[in-house]
PDB file of C-alpha atoms in Angstrom:
ATOM      1  CA  MET A   1      -3.737 -10.496  16.476  1.00 66.00           C
ATOM      2  CA  ILE A   2      -6.881  -9.244  14.682  1.00 76.00           C
ATOM      3  CA  ILE A   3      -7.679  -5.521  14.815  1.00 75.00           C
ATOM      4  CA  ALA A   4     -10.423  -3.589  13.059  1.00 80.00           C
ATOM      5  CA  CYS A   5     -10.704  -0.043  11.749  1.00 82.00           C
ATOM      6  CA  PRO A   6     -13.452   1.739  13.772  1.00 83.00           C
ATOM      7  CA  LYS A   7     -14.363   3.864  10.737  1.00 83.00           C
ATOM      8  CA  CYS A   8     -14.885   1.291   7.929  1.00 82.00           C
ATOM      9  CA  ASP A   9     -14.873  -1.970   9.999  1.00 78.00           C
ATOM     10  CA  THR A  10     -12.078  -3.440   7.840  1.00 78.00           C
ATOM     11  CA  SER A  11     -10.298  -6.237   9.761  1.00 78.00           C
ATOM     12  CA  PHE A  12      -6.518  -6.623   9.745  1.00 69.00           C
ATOM     13  CA  SER A  13      -4.248  -9.506  10.678  1.00 72.00           C
ATOM     14  CA  LEU A  14      -1.380  -7.999  12.676  1.00 68.00           C
ATOM     15  CA  PRO A  15       1.680  -9.916  13.962  1.00 70.00           C
ATOM     16  CA  ASP A  16       1.599 -10.149  17.754  1.00 71.00           C
ATOM     17  CA  GLU A  17       4.979  -8.490  18.106  1.00 68.00           C
ATOM     18  CA  LEU A  18       3.681  -5.301  16.385  1.00 67.00           C
ATOM     19  CA  PHE A  19       0.566  -5.041  18.589  1.00 69.00           C
ATOM     20  CA  ARG A  20       0.794  -2.470  21.332  1.00 71.00           C
ATOM     21  CA  PRO A  21      -2.319  -0.979  23.033  1.00 76.00           C
ATOM     22  CA  GLY A  22      -2.510   2.742  22.310  1.00 74.00           C
ATOM     23  CA  ARG A  23      -0.135   2.574  19.346  1.00 73.00           C
ATOM     24  CA  LYS A  24      -1.528   4.229  16.234  1.00 75.00           C
ATOM     25  CA  ALA A  25      -2.344   2.350  13.021  1.00 76.00           C
ATOM     26  CA  ARG A  26      -3.426   3.649   9.632  1.00 75.00           C
ATOM     27  CA  CYS A  27      -6.193   1.751   7.745  1.00 77.00           C
ATOM     28  CA  SER A  28      -4.912   0.892   4.250  1.00 71.00           C
ATOM     29  CA  HIS A  29      -8.536   0.769   3.045  1.00 74.00           C
ATOM     30  CA  CYS A  30      -9.912   4.197   4.077  1.00 79.00           C
ATOM     31  CA  GLY A  31      -6.791   5.970   5.450  1.00 76.00           C
ATOM     32  CA  ASN A  32      -8.229   6.403   8.954  1.00 78.00           C
ATOM     33  CA  VAL A  33      -5.625   6.673  11.763  1.00 78.00           C
ATOM     34  CA  PHE A  34      -6.732   5.077  15.041  1.00 77.00           C
ATOM     35  CA  PRO A  35      -5.149   3.799  18.299  1.00 80.00           C
ATOM     36  CA  MET A  36      -5.047   0.069  18.881  1.00 76.00           C
ATOM     37  CA  ALA A  37      -7.537  -0.970  21.572  1.00 74.00           C
ATOM     38  CA  GLU A  38      -7.012  -3.516  24.341  1.00 70.00           C
ATOM     39  CA  PRO A  39      -7.943  -7.017  23.053  1.00 64.00           C
ATOM     40  CA  ASP A  40     -11.308  -8.371  24.232  1.00 58.00           C
ATOM     41  CA  PRO A  41     -11.016 -11.256  26.738  1.00 53.00           C
ATOM     42  CA  GLU A  42     -11.485 -14.616  25.165  1.00 48.00           C
ATOM     43  CA  PRO A  43     -14.886 -16.186  25.841  1.00 47.00           C
ATOM     44  CA  GLY A  44     -14.881 -18.787  28.611  1.00 42.00           C
ATOM     45  CA  LEU A  45     -11.646 -17.465  30.159  1.00 42.00           C
ATOM     46  CA  GLY A  46     -11.442 -18.503  33.809  1.00 43.00           C
ATOM     47  CA  ILE A  47     -14.406 -20.888  33.677  1.00 42.00           C
ATOM     48  CA  SER A  48     -13.502 -24.427  34.681  1.00 43.00           C
ATOM     49  CA  ALA A  49     -14.843 -27.278  32.580  1.00 43.00           C
ATOM     50  CA  PRO A  50     -16.627 -30.197  34.259  1.00 49.00           C
ATOM     51  CA  VAL A  51     -14.455 -33.169  34.967  1.00 45.00           C
ATOM     52  CA  SER A  52     -15.398 -36.208  32.946  1.00 48.00           C
ATOM     53  CA  PRO A  53     -16.072 -39.370  34.951  1.00 50.00           C
ATOM     54  CA  PRO A  54     -13.448 -42.049  34.666  1.00 49.00           C
ATOM     55  CA  SER A  55     -13.979 -44.264  31.684  1.00 52.00           C
ATOM     56  CA  ALA A  56     -15.038 -47.834  32.147  1.00 50.00           C
ATOM     57  CA  PRO A  57     -12.367 -50.445  31.676  1.00 52.00           C
ATOM     58  CA  ALA A  58     -12.002 -51.679  28.100  1.00 50.00           C
ATOM     59  CA  PRO A  59     -13.811 -54.921  27.378  1.00 51.00           C
ATOM     60  CA  SER A  60     -11.767 -57.992  26.825  1.00 52.00           C
ATOM     61  CA  ARG A  61     -10.705 -58.732  23.242  1.00 51.00           C
ATOM     62  CA  PRO A  62     -13.180 -61.057  21.437  1.00 48.00           C
ATOM     63  CA  LYS A  63     -12.002 -64.504  20.743  1.00 53.00           C
ATOM     64  CA  GLY A  64     -12.064 -66.731  17.693  1.00 61.00           C
ATOM     65  CA  ARG A  65     -14.530 -65.774  14.927  1.00 64.00           C
ATOM     66  CA  HIS A  66     -15.307 -62.455  16.530  1.00 64.00           C
ATOM     67  CA  THR A  67     -11.601 -61.581  16.432  1.00 72.00           C
ATOM     68  CA  LEU A  68     -11.516 -62.184  12.649  1.00 72.00           C
ATOM     69  CA  ILE A  69     -14.621 -60.002  12.062  1.00 76.00           C
ATOM     70  CA  VAL A  70     -13.144 -57.165  14.079  1.00 71.00           C
ATOM     71  CA  ALA A  71      -9.834 -57.423  12.199  1.00 73.00           C
ATOM     72  CA  LEU A  72     -11.628 -57.278   8.804  1.00 75.00           C
ATOM     73  CA  ALA A  73     -13.662 -54.272   9.939  1.00 74.00           C
ATOM     74  CA  LEU A  74     -10.527 -52.449  11.056  1.00 75.00           C
ATOM     75  CA  LEU A  75      -8.797 -53.278   7.763  1.00 75.00           C
ATOM     76  CA  ILE A  76     -11.728 -51.859   5.749  1.00 78.00           C
ATOM     77  CA  CYS A  77     -11.789 -48.760   7.945  1.00 69.00           C
ATOM     78  CA  PHE A  78      -8.054 -48.124   7.496  1.00 70.00           C
ATOM     79  CA  ALA A  79      -8.361 -48.665   3.751  1.00 69.00           C
ATOM     80  CA  GLY A  80     -11.177 -46.073   3.547  1.00 69.00           C
ATOM     81  CA  ILE A  81      -9.179 -43.565   5.564  1.00 72.00           C
ATOM     82  CA  GLY A  82      -6.137 -44.090   3.346  1.00 67.00           C
ATOM     83  CA  TYR A  83      -8.178 -43.629   0.163  1.00 67.00           C
ATOM     84  CA  GLY A  84      -9.796 -40.467   1.542  1.00 66.00           C
ATOM     85  CA  GLY A  85      -6.407 -39.047   2.475  1.00 65.00           C
ATOM     86  CA  TYR A  86      -5.113 -39.812  -1.017  1.00 63.00           C
ATOM     87  CA  LYS A  87      -8.065 -37.974  -2.620  1.00 61.00           C
ATOM     88  CA  ILE A  88      -7.507 -34.962  -0.394  1.00 59.00           C
ATOM     89  CA  TYR A  89      -3.782 -34.946  -1.245  1.00 58.00           C
ATOM     90  CA  ARG A  90      -4.531 -35.075  -4.981  1.00 63.00           C
ATOM     91  CA  SER A  91      -7.021 -32.239  -4.702  1.00 56.00           C
ATOM     92  CA  LEU A  92      -4.530 -30.056  -2.818  1.00 54.00           C
ATOM     93  CA  THR A  93      -1.617 -30.735  -5.167  1.00 54.00           C
ATOM     94  CA  ALA A  94      -3.601 -30.435  -8.414  1.00 54.00           C
ATOM     95  CA  PRO A  95      -2.733 -27.389 -10.622  1.00 50.00           C
ATOM     96  CA  GLY A  96      -4.622 -24.315  -9.462  1.00 47.00           C
ATOM     97  CA  ALA A  97      -5.757 -25.981  -6.220  1.00 41.00           C
ATOM     98  CA  GLU A  98      -3.821 -23.595  -3.989  1.00 41.00           C
ATOM     99  CA  SER A  99      -5.107 -20.453  -5.663  1.00 40.00           C
ATOM    100  CA  ALA A 100      -8.670 -21.739  -5.610  1.00 39.00           C
ATOM    101  CA  SER A 101      -8.715 -22.815  -1.961  1.00 42.00           C
ATOM    102  CA  SER A 102      -6.361 -20.336  -0.280  1.00 44.00           C
ATOM    103  CA  PRO A 103      -8.150 -17.386   1.350  1.00 51.00           C
ATOM    104  CA  ALA A 104      -7.264 -13.901   0.143  1.00 48.00           C
ATOM    105  CA  PRO A 105      -4.714 -12.229   2.429  1.00 50.00           C
ATOM    106  CA  LYS A 106      -6.126  -9.604   4.753  1.00 48.00           C
ATOM    107  CA  PRO A 107      -4.893  -6.048   4.320  1.00 52.00           C
ATOM    108  CA  VAL A 108      -2.025  -5.091   6.565  1.00 46.00           C
ATOM    109  CA  PRO A 109      -2.419  -1.805   8.447  1.00 47.00           C
ATOM    110  CA  GLU A 110       0.240   0.837   8.206  1.00 47.00           C
ATOM    111  CA  ILE A 111       1.825   1.285  11.629  1.00 41.00           C
ATOM    112  CA  GLU A 112       2.380   4.896  12.574  1.00 43.00           C
ATOM    113  CA  THR A 113       5.874   5.423  13.954  1.00 41.00           C
ATOM    114  CA  PRO A 114       7.493   8.607  15.228  1.00 44.00           C
ATOM    115  CA  GLY A 115       9.503   8.747  11.979  1.00 53.00           C
ATOM    116  CA  ASN A 116       6.342   8.636   9.871  1.00 74.00           C
ATOM    117  CA  GLU A 117       4.730  11.358  11.970  1.00 81.00           C
ATOM    118  CA  ARG A 118       7.815  13.522  11.496  1.00 81.00           C
ATOM    119  CA  ILE A 119       7.715  13.094   7.706  1.00 83.00           C
ATOM    120  CA  GLU A 120       3.977  13.830   7.607  1.00 87.00           C
ATOM    121  CA  SER A 121       4.603  17.027   9.547  1.00 88.00           C
ATOM    122  CA  LEU A 122       7.330  18.070   7.097  1.00 91.00           C
ATOM    123  CA  LEU A 123       5.161  17.322   4.060  1.00 94.00           C
ATOM    124  CA  ARG A 124       2.392  19.544   5.426  1.00 93.00           C
ATOM    125  CA  GLY A 125       4.940  22.367   5.624  1.00 94.00           C
ATOM    126  CA  ILE A 126       5.262  22.542   1.820  1.00 96.00           C
ATOM    127  CA  ASP A 127       2.703  24.808   0.113  1.00 96.00           C
ATOM    128  CA  LEU A 128       1.839  24.070  -3.535  1.00 96.00           C
ATOM    129  CA  GLY A 129      -0.456  27.037  -4.010  1.00 93.00           C
ATOM    130  CA  THR A 130      -2.729  26.565  -7.059  1.00 93.00           C
ATOM    131  CA  PRO A 131      -0.976  24.496  -9.746  1.00 96.00           C
ATOM    132  CA  GLN A 132      -1.966  24.942 -13.390  1.00 96.00           C
ATOM    133  CA  GLN A 133      -3.075  22.152 -15.735  1.00 96.00           C
ATOM    134  CA  TYR A 134      -3.100  22.371 -19.525  1.00 96.00           C
ATOM    135  CA  VAL A 135      -2.944  20.173 -22.644  1.00 96.00           C
ATOM    136  CA  VAL A 136      -0.185  20.399 -25.266  1.00 96.00           C
ATOM    137  CA  ASP A 137      -0.236  18.958 -28.806  1.00 95.00           C
ATOM    138  CA  ASN A 138       3.038  17.006 -29.000  1.00 94.00           C
ATOM    139  CA  ASP A 139       4.352  15.986 -32.441  1.00 92.00           C
ATOM    140  CA  THR A 140       4.638  12.283 -31.560  1.00 92.00           C
ATOM    141  CA  LEU A 141       2.472  11.827 -28.472  1.00 89.00           C
ATOM    142  CA  LYS A 142      -0.433  14.051 -29.616  1.00 86.00           C
ATOM    143  CA  ASN A 143      -2.277  15.386 -26.555  1.00 91.00           C
ATOM    144  CA  ILE A 144      -0.162  15.403 -23.396  1.00 95.00           C
ATOM    145  CA  VAL A 145      -1.368  16.710 -20.025  1.00 96.00           C
ATOM    146  CA  VAL A 146       0.899  19.055 -18.070  1.00 97.00           C
ATOM    147  CA  VAL A 147       0.501  19.977 -14.388  1.00 97.00           C
ATOM    148  CA  GLN A 148       2.811  22.829 -13.391  1.00 97.00           C
ATOM    149  CA  GLY A 149       3.342  24.862 -10.240  1.00 97.00           C
ATOM    150  CA  THR A 150       5.680  25.944  -7.449  1.00 97.00           C
ATOM    151  CA  ALA A 151       6.448  24.311  -4.085  1.00 97.00           C
ATOM    152  CA  VAL A 152       7.118  26.813  -1.275  1.00 97.00           C
ATOM    153  CA  ASN A 153       8.964  25.828   1.921  1.00 96.00           C
ATOM    154  CA  LYS A 154       6.872  27.013   4.908  1.00 96.00           C
ATOM    155  CA  LEU A 155       9.021  25.125   7.416  1.00 95.00           C
ATOM    156  CA  GLU A 156      11.628  26.566   9.760  1.00 94.00           C
ATOM    157  CA  ALA A 157      14.499  24.544   8.263  1.00 94.00           C
ATOM    158  CA  PRO A 158      15.818  23.885   4.741  1.00 96.00           C
ATOM    159  CA  VAL A 159      14.797  20.723   2.865  1.00 96.00           C
ATOM    160  CA  ASP A 160      16.005  18.745  -0.149  1.00 96.00           C
ATOM    161  CA  PHE A 161      14.427  16.826  -3.035  1.00 97.00           C
ATOM    162  CA  ILE A 162      10.783  17.820  -2.692  1.00 97.00           C
ATOM    163  CA  THR A 163       8.682  15.338  -4.698  1.00 97.00           C
ATOM    164  CA  VAL A 164       5.050  15.763  -5.783  1.00 97.00           C
ATOM    165  CA  GLU A 165       2.358  13.407  -7.052  1.00 97.00           C
ATOM    166  CA  ALA A 166      -0.271  14.533  -9.561  1.00 97.00           C
ATOM    167  CA  ARG A 167      -3.501  12.642 -10.301  1.00 97.00           C
ATOM    168  CA  LEU A 168      -5.953  12.968 -13.185  1.00 96.00           C
ATOM    169  CA  LEU A 169      -9.485  12.224 -11.945  1.00 96.00           C
ATOM    170  CA  ASP A 170     -12.882  11.539 -13.488  1.00 95.00           C
ATOM    171  CA  ALA A 171     -16.165  13.160 -12.429  1.00 94.00           C
ATOM    172  CA  GLN A 172     -16.478  10.696  -9.491  1.00 95.00           C
ATOM    173  CA  ASN A 173     -12.907  11.528  -8.304  1.00 93.00           C
ATOM    174  CA  LYS A 174     -11.643   8.119  -9.468  1.00 95.00           C
ATOM    175  CA  PRO A 175      -7.933   8.281 -10.440  1.00 95.00           C
ATOM    176  CA  LEU A 176      -7.404   7.770 -14.170  1.00 96.00           C
ATOM    177  CA  ALA A 177      -3.625   8.358 -14.110  1.00 96.00           C
ATOM    178  CA  VAL A 178      -1.049   8.967 -11.352  1.00 97.00           C
ATOM    179  CA  GLN A 179       2.443  10.376 -11.864  1.00 96.00           C
ATOM    180  CA  ARG A 180       5.221  11.273  -9.378  1.00 97.00           C
ATOM    181  CA  GLN A 181       7.911  13.825 -10.172  1.00 97.00           C
ATOM    182  CA  VAL A 182      10.853  15.272  -8.259  1.00 97.00           C
ATOM    183  CA  CYS A 183      10.706  19.072  -8.314  1.00 97.00           C
ATOM    184  CA  GLY A 184      13.286  21.390  -9.805  1.00 96.00           C
ATOM    185  CA  VAL A 185      12.855  21.045 -13.591  1.00 97.00           C
ATOM    186  CA  THR A 186      10.386  22.595 -16.035  1.00 97.00           C
ATOM    187  CA  LEU A 187      10.289  22.446 -19.837  1.00 97.00           C
ATOM    188  CA  THR A 188       9.484  25.182 -22.312  1.00 96.00           C
ATOM    189  CA  LEU A 189       6.389  24.995 -24.504  1.00 95.00           C
ATOM    190  CA  PHE A 190       8.688  24.373 -27.486  1.00 95.00           C
ATOM    191  CA  GLN A 191      10.204  21.316 -25.727  1.00 96.00           C
ATOM    192  CA  LEU A 192       6.751  20.013 -24.761  1.00 96.00           C
ATOM    193  CA  GLN A 193       5.641  20.228 -28.388  1.00 95.00           C
ATOM    194  CA  LEU A 194       8.711  18.616 -29.981  1.00 95.00           C
ATOM    195  CA  LEU A 195      10.481  16.234 -27.564  1.00 95.00           C
ATOM    196  CA  PRO A 196       9.654  12.499 -27.757  1.00 94.00           C
ATOM    197  CA  GLU A 197       8.638  10.762 -24.537  1.00 94.00           C
ATOM    198  CA  LYS A 198      12.078   9.326 -23.668  1.00 94.00           C
ATOM    199  CA  GLU A 199      13.895  12.647 -24.060  1.00 95.00           C
ATOM    200  CA  MET A 200      11.164  14.516 -22.197  1.00 95.00           C
ATOM    201  CA  THR A 201      11.449  12.129 -19.217  1.00 95.00           C
ATOM    202  CA  ALA A 202      15.243  12.443 -19.197  1.00 96.00           C
ATOM    203  CA  ALA A 203      15.021  16.239 -19.223  1.00 96.00           C
ATOM    204  CA  LEU A 204      12.526  16.349 -16.322  1.00 96.00           C
ATOM    205  CA  ASN A 205      14.841  14.136 -14.230  1.00 96.00           C
ATOM    206  CA  ASN A 206      18.134  15.821 -15.093  1.00 96.00           C
ATOM    207  CA  LYS A 207      20.245  15.247 -11.960  1.00 95.00           C
ATOM    208  CA  VAL A 208      22.325  18.401 -12.292  1.00 96.00           C
ATOM    209  CA  THR A 209      19.276  20.653 -12.604  1.00 96.00           C
ATOM    210  CA  VAL A 210      17.447  18.849  -9.773  1.00 97.00           C
ATOM    211  CA  ILE A 211      20.416  19.153  -7.399  1.00 96.00           C
ATOM    212  CA  THR A 212      20.882  22.826  -8.339  1.00 96.00           C
ATOM    213  CA  ASN A 213      17.235  23.835  -7.811  1.00 96.00           C
ATOM    214  CA  ASN A 214      15.882  21.266  -5.333  1.00 96.00           C
ATOM    215  CA  THR A 215      18.463  21.043  -2.564  1.00 96.00           C
ATOM    216  CA  LYS A 216      18.782  23.314   0.457  1.00 95.00           C
ATOM    217  CA  VAL A 217      15.427  24.965  -0.239  1.00 97.00           C
ATOM    218  CA  MET A 218      15.488  27.555   2.520  1.00 96.00           C
ATOM    219  CA  PRO A 219      12.486  28.626   4.667  1.00 96.00           C
ATOM    220  CA  GLY A 220      10.355  30.842   2.444  1.00 96.00           C
ATOM    221  CA  GLY A 221      12.184  29.570  -0.633  1.00 96.00           C
ATOM    222  CA  SER A 222      10.492  27.885  -3.578  1.00 97.00           C
ATOM    223  CA  VAL A 223      11.195  25.317  -6.269  1.00 97.00           C
ATOM    224  CA  PRO A 224       9.256  24.827  -9.551  1.00 97.00           C
ATOM    225  CA  PHE A 225       7.762  21.517 -10.633  1.00 97.00           C
ATOM    226  CA  MET A 226       6.210  20.058 -13.768  1.00 97.00           C
ATOM    227  CA  VAL A 227       4.419  16.708 -14.087  1.00 98.00           C
ATOM    228  CA  VAL A 228       3.794  15.416 -17.627  1.00 97.00           C
ATOM    229  CA  PHE A 229       1.247  12.741 -18.570  1.00 97.00           C
ATOM    230  CA  THR A 230       1.971  11.367 -22.041  1.00 93.00           C
ATOM    231  CA  SER A 231      -1.708  10.962 -22.942  1.00 93.00           C
ATOM    232  CA  LEU A 232      -5.056  12.578 -22.132  1.00 93.00           C
ATOM    233  CA  PRO A 233      -7.207   9.894 -20.428  1.00 93.00           C
ATOM    234  CA  PRO A 234     -10.858   9.757 -21.594  1.00 93.00           C
ATOM    235  CA  GLY A 235     -13.302  11.064 -19.017  1.00 93.00           C
ATOM    236  CA  MET A 236     -10.822  13.308 -17.211  1.00 95.00           C
ATOM    237  CA  ALA A 237     -12.724  15.968 -15.248  1.00 94.00           C
ATOM    238  CA  ARG A 238     -10.212  17.388 -12.736  1.00 94.00           C
ATOM    239  CA  TYR A 239      -6.760  16.960 -11.207  1.00 96.00           C
ATOM    240  CA  ASP A 240      -5.007  17.289  -7.864  1.00 96.00           C
ATOM    241  CA  VAL A 241      -1.408  17.527  -6.618  1.00 97.00           C
ATOM    242  CA  ARG A 242       0.175  16.707  -3.258  1.00 96.00           C
ATOM    243  CA  VAL A 243       3.666  16.550  -1.739  1.00 97.00           C
ATOM    244  CA  VAL A 244       4.720  12.924  -1.181  1.00 95.00           C
ATOM    245  CA  ASP A 245       8.411  13.067  -0.262  1.00 95.00           C
ATOM    246  CA  LEU A 246      11.308  15.281   0.821  1.00 95.00           C
ATOM    247  CA  ARG A 247      14.486  15.134   2.888  1.00 93.00           C
ATOM    248  CA  GLU A 248      15.736  17.321   5.693  1.00 93.00           C
ATOM    249  CA  THR A 249      18.907  19.156   4.700  1.00 93.00           C
ATOM    250  CA  PRO A 250      21.816  17.716   6.738  1.00 92.00           C
ATOM    251  CA  LYS A 251      23.149  20.121   9.340  1.00 85.00           C
ATOM    252  CA  GLN A 252      26.731  21.144   8.744  1.00 75.00           C
TER     253      GLN A 252
END
């Protein structure tokens, strides 16, 4: 089944079993969410084709010399067909033939399910306020970029393992670097200046600290976060941060 995004006209190839009129789909090209429309009727549906007149009876097989000529002509024809098939086979099995002739796969739309809608609703309930961004001169990594802030739970239920994604953008809002980080851990300026990359990453993902600070975040509660980029990309003009994941705290 072929569907198209009404916003950017990008076409998608969707398995028939996933198609359902009215079901929502998200365009992986522009992010637009739209309901699937009823498929257009196929052209010519319900129109009967004219009945061909009965074919004339086959002429009788030629005799003698004519039979030999016809046999030679058929032999030459079969030989040409065989040679053409062989050339096509060689072209298809030659190295690189598949990549050169195969069409690029069409993008697959993201199907909106009730579970996805629930998660999206929960993510919107986390307020990041106005995160700060600054550059630190690390002893081994030189200039590192730090994005730091606080995630506040505006929902009516506790949540666990809030995760954010920070992006460094150029003047045209093109992402230069993207980094995800589970909340709950921040480093001191002294650690940012001295720790090598491996130890810094281990500290930011310390399981004990994450579980202590980033589980059962109650309504109105907050958890700190820090995202570290190990280099300052050339042309960076701005940054942004968004919540990308969390879990609902199990009810006891």
